[in-house]
Short mmCIF file of C-alpha atoms and ligand atoms in Angstrom, two decimals:
data_model
loop_
_atom_site.label_atom_id
_atom_site.label_comp_id
_atom_site.label_asym_id
_atom_site.label_seq_id
_atom_site.Cartn_x
_atom_site.Cartn_y
_atom_site.Cartn_z
CA UNK A 1 -65.11 15.51 36.82
CA UNK A 2 -64.76 17.23 33.49
CA UNK A 3 -62.88 15.86 30.52
CA UNK A 4 -60.66 18.68 29.43
CA UNK A 5 -58.81 18.00 26.24
CA UNK A 6 -58.86 21.23 24.27
CA UNK A 7 -56.59 20.36 21.42
CA UNK A 8 -55.72 16.84 20.20
CA UNK A 9 -52.01 16.30 20.70
CA UNK A 10 -49.75 13.78 18.96
CA UNK A 11 -49.93 11.63 22.06
CA UNK A 12 -53.48 12.50 23.03
CA UNK A 13 -53.80 12.86 26.79
CA UNK A 14 -57.11 13.34 28.45
CA UNK A 15 -56.61 15.63 31.38
CA UNK A 16 -59.18 15.29 34.11
CA UNK A 17 -59.74 18.53 35.87
CA UNK A 18 -61.35 17.95 39.22
CA UNK A 19 -63.17 20.43 41.37
CA UNK A 20 -64.31 22.67 38.57
CA UNK A 21 -66.82 25.33 39.54
CA UNK A 22 -69.95 25.40 37.41
CA UNK A 23 -68.61 28.49 35.63
CA UNK A 24 -65.19 27.10 34.97
CA UNK A 25 -66.49 23.74 33.84
CA UNK A 26 -68.89 25.45 31.44
CA UNK A 27 -65.97 27.59 30.29
CA UNK A 28 -63.87 24.51 29.69
CA UNK A 29 -66.70 22.55 28.18
CA UNK A 30 -68.07 25.46 26.15
CA UNK A 31 -64.88 26.99 24.83
CA UNK A 32 -62.85 23.82 25.23
CA UNK A 33 -59.93 26.24 25.41
CA UNK A 34 -56.44 26.36 26.69
CA UNK A 35 -54.57 28.88 28.77
CA UNK A 36 -53.10 30.06 25.48
CA UNK A 37 -56.52 30.66 23.87
CA UNK A 38 -58.31 32.05 26.94
CA UNK A 39 -55.48 34.45 27.85
CA UNK A 40 -55.42 35.62 24.25
CA UNK A 41 -59.17 36.26 24.40
CA UNK A 42 -58.45 38.61 27.31
CA UNK A 43 -55.84 40.39 25.15
CA UNK A 44 -52.95 38.84 27.05
CA UNK A 45 -50.36 36.14 26.60
CA UNK A 46 -49.87 33.06 28.75
CA UNK A 47 -46.63 31.14 28.66
CA UNK A 48 -44.07 29.16 30.58
CA UNK A 49 -40.36 28.94 31.22
CA UNK A 50 -38.73 25.89 29.63
CA UNK A 51 -35.45 24.04 29.37
CA UNK A 52 -34.76 22.85 25.80
CA UNK A 53 -34.04 19.24 26.70
CA UNK A 54 -37.46 18.84 28.31
CA UNK A 55 -39.11 19.74 24.99
CA UNK A 56 -36.66 17.82 22.79
CA UNK A 57 -36.72 14.59 24.85
CA UNK A 58 -40.36 14.50 26.06
CA UNK A 59 -42.94 14.61 23.27
CA UNK A 60 -45.88 14.57 25.69
CA UNK A 61 -44.56 17.58 27.55
CA UNK A 62 -43.71 19.32 24.29
CA UNK A 63 -47.31 18.78 23.17
CA UNK A 64 -48.66 20.28 26.39
CA UNK A 65 -46.39 23.33 26.12
CA UNK A 66 -47.36 23.86 22.47
CA UNK A 67 -51.04 23.47 23.38
CA UNK A 68 -51.04 25.81 26.37
CA UNK A 69 -48.36 28.44 25.76
CA UNK A 70 -48.39 31.48 23.51
CA UNK A 71 -45.06 32.71 24.90
CA UNK A 72 -41.85 31.04 26.05
CA UNK A 73 -39.01 32.01 28.36
CA UNK A 74 -35.64 30.25 28.56
CA UNK A 75 -35.43 29.31 32.24
CA UNK A 76 -31.62 29.26 32.18
CA UNK A 77 -30.27 29.20 28.63
CA UNK A 78 -29.91 32.96 28.21
CA UNK A 79 -28.15 33.67 31.47
CA UNK A 80 -24.52 34.80 31.59
CA UNK A 81 -23.28 31.48 32.98
CA UNK A 82 -24.76 29.65 30.00
CA UNK A 83 -23.82 32.18 27.33
CA UNK A 84 -20.34 33.16 28.43
CA UNK A 85 -17.89 30.31 29.01
CA UNK A 86 -15.12 32.89 28.94
CA UNK A 87 -14.68 36.65 28.53
CA UNK A 88 -13.81 36.14 24.86
CA UNK A 89 -16.47 33.54 24.06
CA UNK A 90 -20.22 33.29 23.60
CA UNK A 91 -21.94 29.89 23.60
CA UNK A 92 -25.40 30.26 22.13
CA UNK A 93 -26.10 26.55 21.71
CA UNK A 94 -28.73 26.15 24.41
CA UNK A 95 -30.28 29.57 23.83
CA UNK A 96 -30.54 28.81 20.11
CA UNK A 97 -32.26 25.53 20.95
CA UNK A 98 -34.92 27.39 22.93
CA UNK A 99 -35.29 29.97 20.16
CA UNK A 100 -35.71 27.13 17.65
CA UNK A 101 -38.46 25.58 19.80
CA UNK A 102 -40.26 28.93 20.00
CA UNK A 103 -39.92 29.24 16.23
CA UNK A 104 -41.31 25.75 15.71
CA UNK A 105 -44.23 26.55 18.03
CA UNK A 106 -44.64 29.91 16.26
CA UNK A 107 -44.60 31.86 19.54
CA UNK A 108 -42.49 34.81 20.73
CA UNK A 109 -40.04 34.68 23.60
CA UNK A 110 -39.47 36.71 26.70
CA UNK A 111 -35.71 36.98 27.22
CA UNK A 112 -34.26 36.26 30.66
CA UNK A 113 -32.00 37.94 31.70
CA UNK A 114 -29.35 40.40 30.53
CA UNK A 115 -28.07 41.59 33.92
CA UNK A 116 -28.37 39.71 37.22
CA UNK A 117 -26.25 39.29 40.33
CA UNK A 118 -26.67 35.50 40.13
CA UNK A 119 -25.92 32.87 37.44
CA UNK A 120 -22.72 34.57 36.37
CA UNK A 121 -19.68 32.65 35.17
CA UNK A 122 -16.79 32.35 37.62
CA UNK A 123 -14.49 34.50 35.48
CA UNK A 124 -16.79 37.55 35.64
CA UNK A 125 -16.30 38.42 39.29
CA UNK A 126 -12.53 38.18 38.97
CA UNK A 127 -12.26 39.99 35.61
CA UNK A 128 -14.83 42.76 36.13
CA UNK A 129 -13.44 46.19 37.01
CA UNK A 130 -14.62 49.82 36.83
CA UNK A 131 -12.34 50.15 33.85
CA UNK A 132 -13.79 47.36 31.71
CA UNK A 133 -17.34 47.01 33.07
CA UNK A 134 -19.01 49.46 30.67
CA UNK A 135 -17.59 47.75 27.58
CA UNK A 136 -18.20 44.27 28.97
CA UNK A 137 -21.85 44.99 29.82
CA UNK A 138 -22.73 46.81 26.61
CA UNK A 139 -21.00 44.31 24.33
CA UNK A 140 -22.80 41.40 26.06
CA UNK A 141 -26.19 43.04 25.78
CA UNK A 142 -25.69 44.22 22.19
CA UNK A 143 -24.48 40.78 21.05
CA UNK A 144 -27.26 38.83 22.76
CA UNK A 145 -30.15 41.18 21.98
CA UNK A 146 -29.15 41.62 18.33
CA UNK A 147 -28.93 37.84 17.89
CA UNK A 148 -32.49 37.28 19.03
CA UNK A 149 -34.11 40.42 17.64
CA UNK A 150 -37.44 39.43 16.12
CA UNK A 151 -37.59 36.22 18.18
CA UNK A 152 -37.38 37.69 21.69
CA UNK A 153 -40.16 40.27 21.95
CA UNK A 154 -39.22 41.46 25.44
CA UNK A 155 -36.31 41.23 27.86
CA UNK A 156 -35.69 41.15 31.55
CA UNK A 157 -32.93 43.70 31.11
CA UNK A 158 -32.02 44.00 34.79
CA UNK A 159 -33.15 41.34 37.24
CA UNK A 160 -33.51 41.85 41.01
CA UNK A 161 -31.85 45.28 41.24
CA UNK A 162 -33.50 46.22 44.54
CA UNK A 163 -32.26 44.90 47.88
CA UNK A 164 -33.11 47.15 50.82
CA UNK A 165 -31.04 45.02 53.19
CA UNK A 166 -27.97 46.41 51.44
CA UNK A 167 -28.89 49.67 53.13
CA UNK A 168 -28.21 52.01 50.23
CA UNK A 169 -30.36 55.17 50.30
CA UNK A 170 -31.64 54.29 46.81
CA UNK A 171 -32.42 50.71 47.90
CA UNK A 172 -30.29 49.23 45.14
CA UNK A 173 -28.61 45.84 45.55
CA UNK A 174 -24.83 45.98 45.93
CA UNK A 175 -24.34 43.70 42.94
CA UNK A 176 -21.05 43.28 41.09
CA UNK A 177 -22.40 45.56 38.35
CA UNK A 178 -23.33 48.27 40.84
CA UNK A 179 -19.92 48.02 42.49
CA UNK A 180 -18.20 48.36 39.12
CA UNK A 181 -20.38 51.02 37.48
CA UNK A 182 -22.47 52.65 40.19
CA UNK A 183 -26.23 53.09 39.92
CA UNK A 184 -25.88 54.15 36.28
CA UNK A 185 -25.45 50.49 35.26
CA UNK A 186 -29.23 50.27 34.98
CA UNK A 187 -29.49 53.11 32.46
CA UNK A 188 -26.49 51.77 30.56
CA UNK A 189 -28.10 48.32 30.30
CA UNK A 190 -31.48 49.58 29.13
CA UNK A 191 -29.96 51.95 26.56
CA UNK A 192 -27.72 49.19 25.19
CA UNK A 193 -30.69 46.82 24.87
CA UNK A 194 -32.83 49.45 23.17
CA UNK A 195 -30.08 50.32 20.72
CA UNK A 196 -29.67 46.62 19.88
CA UNK A 197 -33.39 46.03 19.29
CA UNK A 198 -35.58 49.17 19.31
CA UNK A 199 -38.69 47.02 18.96
CA UNK A 200 -38.14 44.93 22.08
CA UNK A 201 -40.12 45.72 25.23
CA UNK A 202 -37.63 46.24 28.05
CA UNK A 203 -38.40 45.21 31.62
CA UNK A 204 -37.04 45.76 35.07
CA UNK A 205 -37.74 42.49 36.90
CA UNK A 206 -37.94 41.66 40.59
CA UNK A 207 -39.52 39.47 43.24
CA UNK A 208 -41.03 40.33 46.63
CA UNK A 209 -43.65 42.83 45.46
CA UNK A 210 -46.76 40.63 45.69
CA UNK A 211 -47.98 40.45 49.30
CA UNK A 212 -49.90 43.30 51.01
CA UNK A 213 -49.26 41.83 54.48
CA UNK A 214 -45.46 41.58 54.23
CA UNK A 215 -43.86 44.87 55.40
CA UNK A 216 -40.59 44.38 53.49
CA UNK A 217 -42.55 43.80 50.29
CA UNK A 218 -44.63 46.93 50.87
CA UNK A 219 -41.40 48.88 51.44
CA UNK A 220 -39.88 47.37 48.31
CA UNK A 221 -42.88 48.52 46.27
CA UNK A 222 -42.15 52.10 47.35
CA UNK A 223 -38.48 51.74 46.49
CA UNK A 224 -39.37 50.25 43.11
CA UNK A 225 -41.74 53.13 42.26
CA UNK A 226 -39.07 55.71 43.10
CA UNK A 227 -36.54 53.81 40.97
CA UNK A 228 -38.95 53.54 38.03
CA UNK A 229 -39.86 57.25 38.23
CA UNK A 230 -36.15 58.13 38.34
CA UNK A 231 -35.35 56.01 35.28
CA UNK A 232 -38.32 57.36 33.33
CA UNK A 233 -37.46 60.95 34.27
CA UNK A 234 -34.03 60.42 32.72
CA UNK A 235 -35.58 59.17 29.49
CA UNK A 236 -34.34 55.60 30.02
CA UNK A 237 -36.07 53.27 27.50
CA UNK A 238 -37.96 51.10 30.01
CA UNK A 239 -41.38 49.76 29.10
CA UNK A 240 -42.30 47.06 31.61
CA UNK A 241 -42.18 46.17 35.28
CA UNK A 242 -41.80 42.39 35.49
CA UNK A 243 -43.24 40.94 38.70
CA UNK A 244 -41.74 37.49 39.12
CA UNK A 245 -44.73 36.18 41.09
CA UNK A 246 -43.09 33.48 43.20
CA UNK A 247 -45.98 32.87 45.60
CA UNK A 248 -46.25 30.78 48.77
CA UNK A 249 -48.78 28.04 49.28
CA UNK A 250 -48.67 28.22 53.09
CA UNK A 251 -49.67 31.81 53.70
CA UNK A 252 -52.83 33.85 53.13
CA UNK A 253 -53.42 35.19 49.64
CA UNK A 254 -52.79 38.82 50.61
CA UNK A 255 -53.22 40.18 47.08
CA UNK A 256 -55.62 43.04 47.70
CA UNK A 257 -55.95 46.78 47.46
CA UNK A 258 -52.28 47.33 48.21
CA UNK A 259 -51.22 45.28 45.20
CA UNK A 260 -53.87 46.90 43.04
CA UNK A 261 -52.74 50.39 44.10
CA UNK A 262 -49.08 49.51 43.46
CA UNK A 263 -49.80 48.12 40.00
CA UNK A 264 -52.02 51.11 39.19
CA UNK A 265 -49.18 53.45 40.18
CA UNK A 266 -46.83 51.51 37.88
CA UNK A 267 -49.36 51.69 35.04
CA UNK A 268 -49.78 55.43 35.67
CA UNK A 269 -46.08 55.76 34.81
CA UNK A 270 -46.97 54.48 31.34
CA UNK A 271 -45.46 51.05 31.97
CA UNK A 272 -46.87 47.64 31.16
CA UNK A 273 -46.71 44.85 33.74
CA UNK A 274 -45.63 41.29 33.02
CA UNK A 275 -45.96 38.40 35.48
CA UNK A 276 -42.83 36.51 34.51
CA UNK A 277 -42.09 33.64 36.93
CA UNK A 278 -45.43 32.65 38.46
CA UNK A 279 -45.49 29.57 40.66
CA UNK A 280 -46.82 28.60 44.10
CA UNK A 281 -44.27 27.08 46.42
CA UNK A 282 -45.93 24.22 48.33
CA UNK A 283 -42.80 23.20 50.20
CA UNK A 284 -44.46 23.95 53.54
CA UNK A 285 -48.09 23.61 52.53
CA UNK A 286 -49.81 21.06 54.77
CA UNK A 287 -52.05 18.26 53.57
CA UNK A 288 -52.34 15.56 50.96
CA UNK A 289 -51.49 16.15 47.33
CA UNK A 290 -55.18 16.79 46.63
CA UNK A 291 -55.42 19.28 49.47
CA UNK A 292 -52.22 21.02 48.38
CA UNK A 293 -53.46 21.22 44.80
CA UNK A 294 -56.60 22.99 46.00
CA UNK A 295 -54.58 25.39 48.15
CA UNK A 296 -52.21 26.11 45.27
CA UNK A 297 -55.14 26.63 42.88
CA UNK A 298 -56.67 29.18 45.21
CA UNK A 299 -53.40 31.13 45.43
CA UNK A 300 -53.04 31.16 41.64
CA UNK A 301 -56.65 32.25 41.31
CA UNK A 302 -56.61 34.98 43.95
CA UNK A 303 -53.38 36.45 42.58
CA UNK A 304 -54.57 36.46 38.99
CA UNK A 305 -58.02 37.76 39.97
CA UNK A 306 -56.24 40.79 41.42
CA UNK A 307 -53.56 41.48 38.83
CA UNK A 308 -55.70 40.77 35.76
CA UNK A 309 -58.05 43.57 36.78
CA UNK A 310 -55.33 45.89 35.48
CA UNK A 311 -55.38 46.26 31.67
CA UNK A 312 -51.66 47.09 31.96
CA UNK A 313 -50.96 43.47 32.92
CA UNK A 314 -50.13 42.04 29.52
CA UNK A 315 -48.63 38.59 30.09
CA UNK A 316 -48.47 35.76 32.61
CA UNK A 317 -45.64 33.25 32.46
CA UNK A 318 -45.38 30.37 34.90
CA UNK A 319 -41.94 29.21 35.97
CA UNK A 320 -42.39 25.84 34.35
CA UNK A 321 -45.70 24.29 33.27
CA UNK A 322 -45.76 20.86 34.88
CA UNK A 323 -44.53 19.51 38.21
CA UNK A 324 -42.60 17.01 36.10
CA UNK A 325 -40.01 19.74 35.55
CA UNK A 326 -39.62 22.33 38.29
CA UNK A 327 -36.45 23.61 39.91
CA UNK A 328 -38.42 23.69 43.16
CA UNK A 329 -38.03 19.93 43.36
CA UNK A 330 -34.41 20.53 44.38
CA UNK A 331 -34.64 24.23 45.27
CA UNK A 332 -37.50 23.85 47.76
CA UNK A 333 -38.04 20.17 48.55
CA UNK A 334 -40.65 19.12 51.10
CA UNK A 335 -39.49 17.89 54.50
CA UNK A 336 -41.93 14.97 54.24
CA UNK A 337 -40.28 13.83 51.03
CA UNK A 338 -43.48 14.23 49.02
CA UNK A 339 -43.00 15.59 45.54
CA UNK A 340 -43.57 19.32 45.21
CA UNK A 341 -46.62 20.50 43.25
CA UNK A 342 -46.09 24.21 42.43
CA UNK A 343 -47.24 24.33 38.80
CA UNK A 344 -50.57 24.22 36.89
CA UNK A 345 -50.12 20.68 35.50
CA UNK A 346 -49.06 17.63 37.48
CA UNK A 347 -46.21 15.23 36.74
CA UNK A 348 -48.51 13.21 34.47
CA UNK A 349 -49.29 16.41 32.56
CA UNK A 350 -52.86 16.38 33.84
CA UNK A 351 -54.44 19.78 34.57
CA UNK A 352 -54.69 20.44 38.29
CA UNK A 353 -57.45 22.60 39.82
CA UNK A 354 -55.10 25.56 39.28
CA UNK A 355 -55.77 25.42 35.53
CA UNK A 356 -59.52 25.84 35.90
CA UNK A 357 -58.95 28.65 38.40
CA UNK A 358 -56.51 30.39 36.07
CA UNK A 359 -58.87 30.01 33.13
CA UNK A 360 -61.63 31.57 35.19
CA UNK A 361 -59.39 34.48 36.16
CA UNK A 362 -58.57 35.16 32.51
CA UNK A 363 -62.23 34.75 31.49
CA UNK A 364 -63.41 37.17 34.20
CA UNK A 365 -60.68 39.64 33.22
CA UNK A 366 -62.34 39.89 29.83
O1 G3I B 1 -27.50 21.96 33.86
C1 G3I B 1 -26.57 21.75 34.95
C2 G3I B 1 -26.23 20.27 35.07
O2 G3I B 1 -25.52 19.88 33.90
C3 G3I B 1 -25.38 20.05 36.33
O3 G3I B 1 -25.14 18.67 36.49
C4 G3I B 1 -26.15 20.59 37.54
C5 G3I B 1 -25.39 20.43 38.83
O4 G3I B 1 -24.34 21.36 38.86
O5 G3I B 1 -26.39 22.01 37.36
C6 G3I B 1 -27.24 22.22 36.24
O6 G3I B 1 -27.47 23.60 36.09
C7 G3I B 1 -28.35 24.12 37.08
C8 G3I B 1 -29.52 24.80 36.34
O7 G3I B 1 -30.40 25.46 37.28
C9 G3I B 1 -30.35 23.81 35.55
O8 G3I B 1 -30.94 22.88 36.41
C10 G3I B 1 -27.60 25.18 37.89
O9 G3I B 1 -26.61 24.52 38.67
C11 G3I B 1 -28.57 25.90 38.81
O10 G3I B 1 -27.89 26.98 39.46
C12 G3I B 1 -29.71 26.50 37.98
O11 G3I B 1 -30.62 27.10 38.89
C13 G3I B 1 -31.54 28.02 38.28
C14 G3I B 1 -31.49 29.31 39.11
O12 G3I B 1 -32.47 30.24 38.62
C15 G3I B 1 -30.12 29.98 39.03
O13 G3I B 1 -29.87 30.32 37.69
C16 G3I B 1 -32.94 27.41 38.32
O14 G3I B 1 -33.03 26.30 37.43
C17 G3I B 1 -33.97 28.45 37.91
O15 G3I B 1 -35.30 27.96 38.10
C18 G3I B 1 -33.81 29.72 38.76
O16 G3I B 1 -34.70 30.69 38.28
C19 G3I B 1 -34.65 31.97 38.96
C20 G3I B 1 -34.76 33.06 37.92
O17 G3I B 1 -33.75 32.90 36.94
C21 G3I B 1 -34.74 34.42 38.59
N1 G3I B 1 -35.78 34.54 39.63
C22 G3I B 1 -35.71 33.46 40.63
C23 G3I B 1 -35.83 32.10 39.94
C24 G3I B 1 -35.91 30.95 40.93
O18 G3I B 1 -34.76 30.87 41.68
#
């Protein structure tokens, strides 16, 4: 067992990291570093998605986030349903709380998300029309992006735009924005975001691109590449492909040459790659908590070993940092009633084997 307590925190917690390989334990012992420090040494950022109340009301968790994260994402506070109580109103209270936390921790934010088919307020679907959609979309994006310029360094401008099951030739999801504006809504959104903050890195984000052995994901990669090439050819200001990275703890870690080739093709377009919502769903992973933690660690490690070989991969954000706060506890509960364990730190904020494996992946990425 290795004592792993890189940076004294207000409420000092010794995290025991079991199962360290000799390399990782020497890395921890030698550099006594955090995911924040080790990712930075590999010229990348590591961060996590947070909810403001979890930082404001839990000093231990706040200390862990500050210790480990060099980048923060608002898990929900910057979505339409939180920002837009009505067509006439903006409510920035929760988003400002997250921005204040990032400011206090002296770290940038990744903004999530300006356009999505989910998490929209009830009034949007009924109010939106081809006539008002352009103004509604651009005014939302301009208002939000301008407000956080200088605090939010990058944005998920459009989230989950591809859905091949909607059977469009271009593979685009038949979202309310596509229905109202056609496929040009993507270009409109990116141009509005760029005009509002020319310094922000602008991402197209999606899930289901990670596994080499999943035919629909392999197909989606092809659709995504065509979409990216099309946007770039039209001079759309897009800088990043954001892979969400929601991985599964009960299937083989099929992150091999196919993923490397896909990410290389994205990089060859001149784009950076962000991993923006990394977690390992252990809802159906067999075994004890210890066994699940090992399985989850291996998935984190194998995925990061693959993606971090690409210099174009610039940041890794986990969708939460500790099992104490994960939407998977209600989103993907286990049938056996055991608590889910998808994140790098457990509910007691102790580093699980995943942390050592992630550190090693960043160290090996150099
Ligand atoms: O905060 C309210 C609470 O006051 C209320 O009592 C409760 C019951 O209605 O709802 C709470 O809000 C919930 C919110 O999460 C915070 O817990 C919303 O109903 C719920 O819809 C929302 O779910 C979020 C989901 O996106 C939809 O926005 C999850 O937390 C969040 O983890 C999830 O994240 C998404 C990414 O944004 C996009 N990629 C997939 C990823 C996972 O689904």
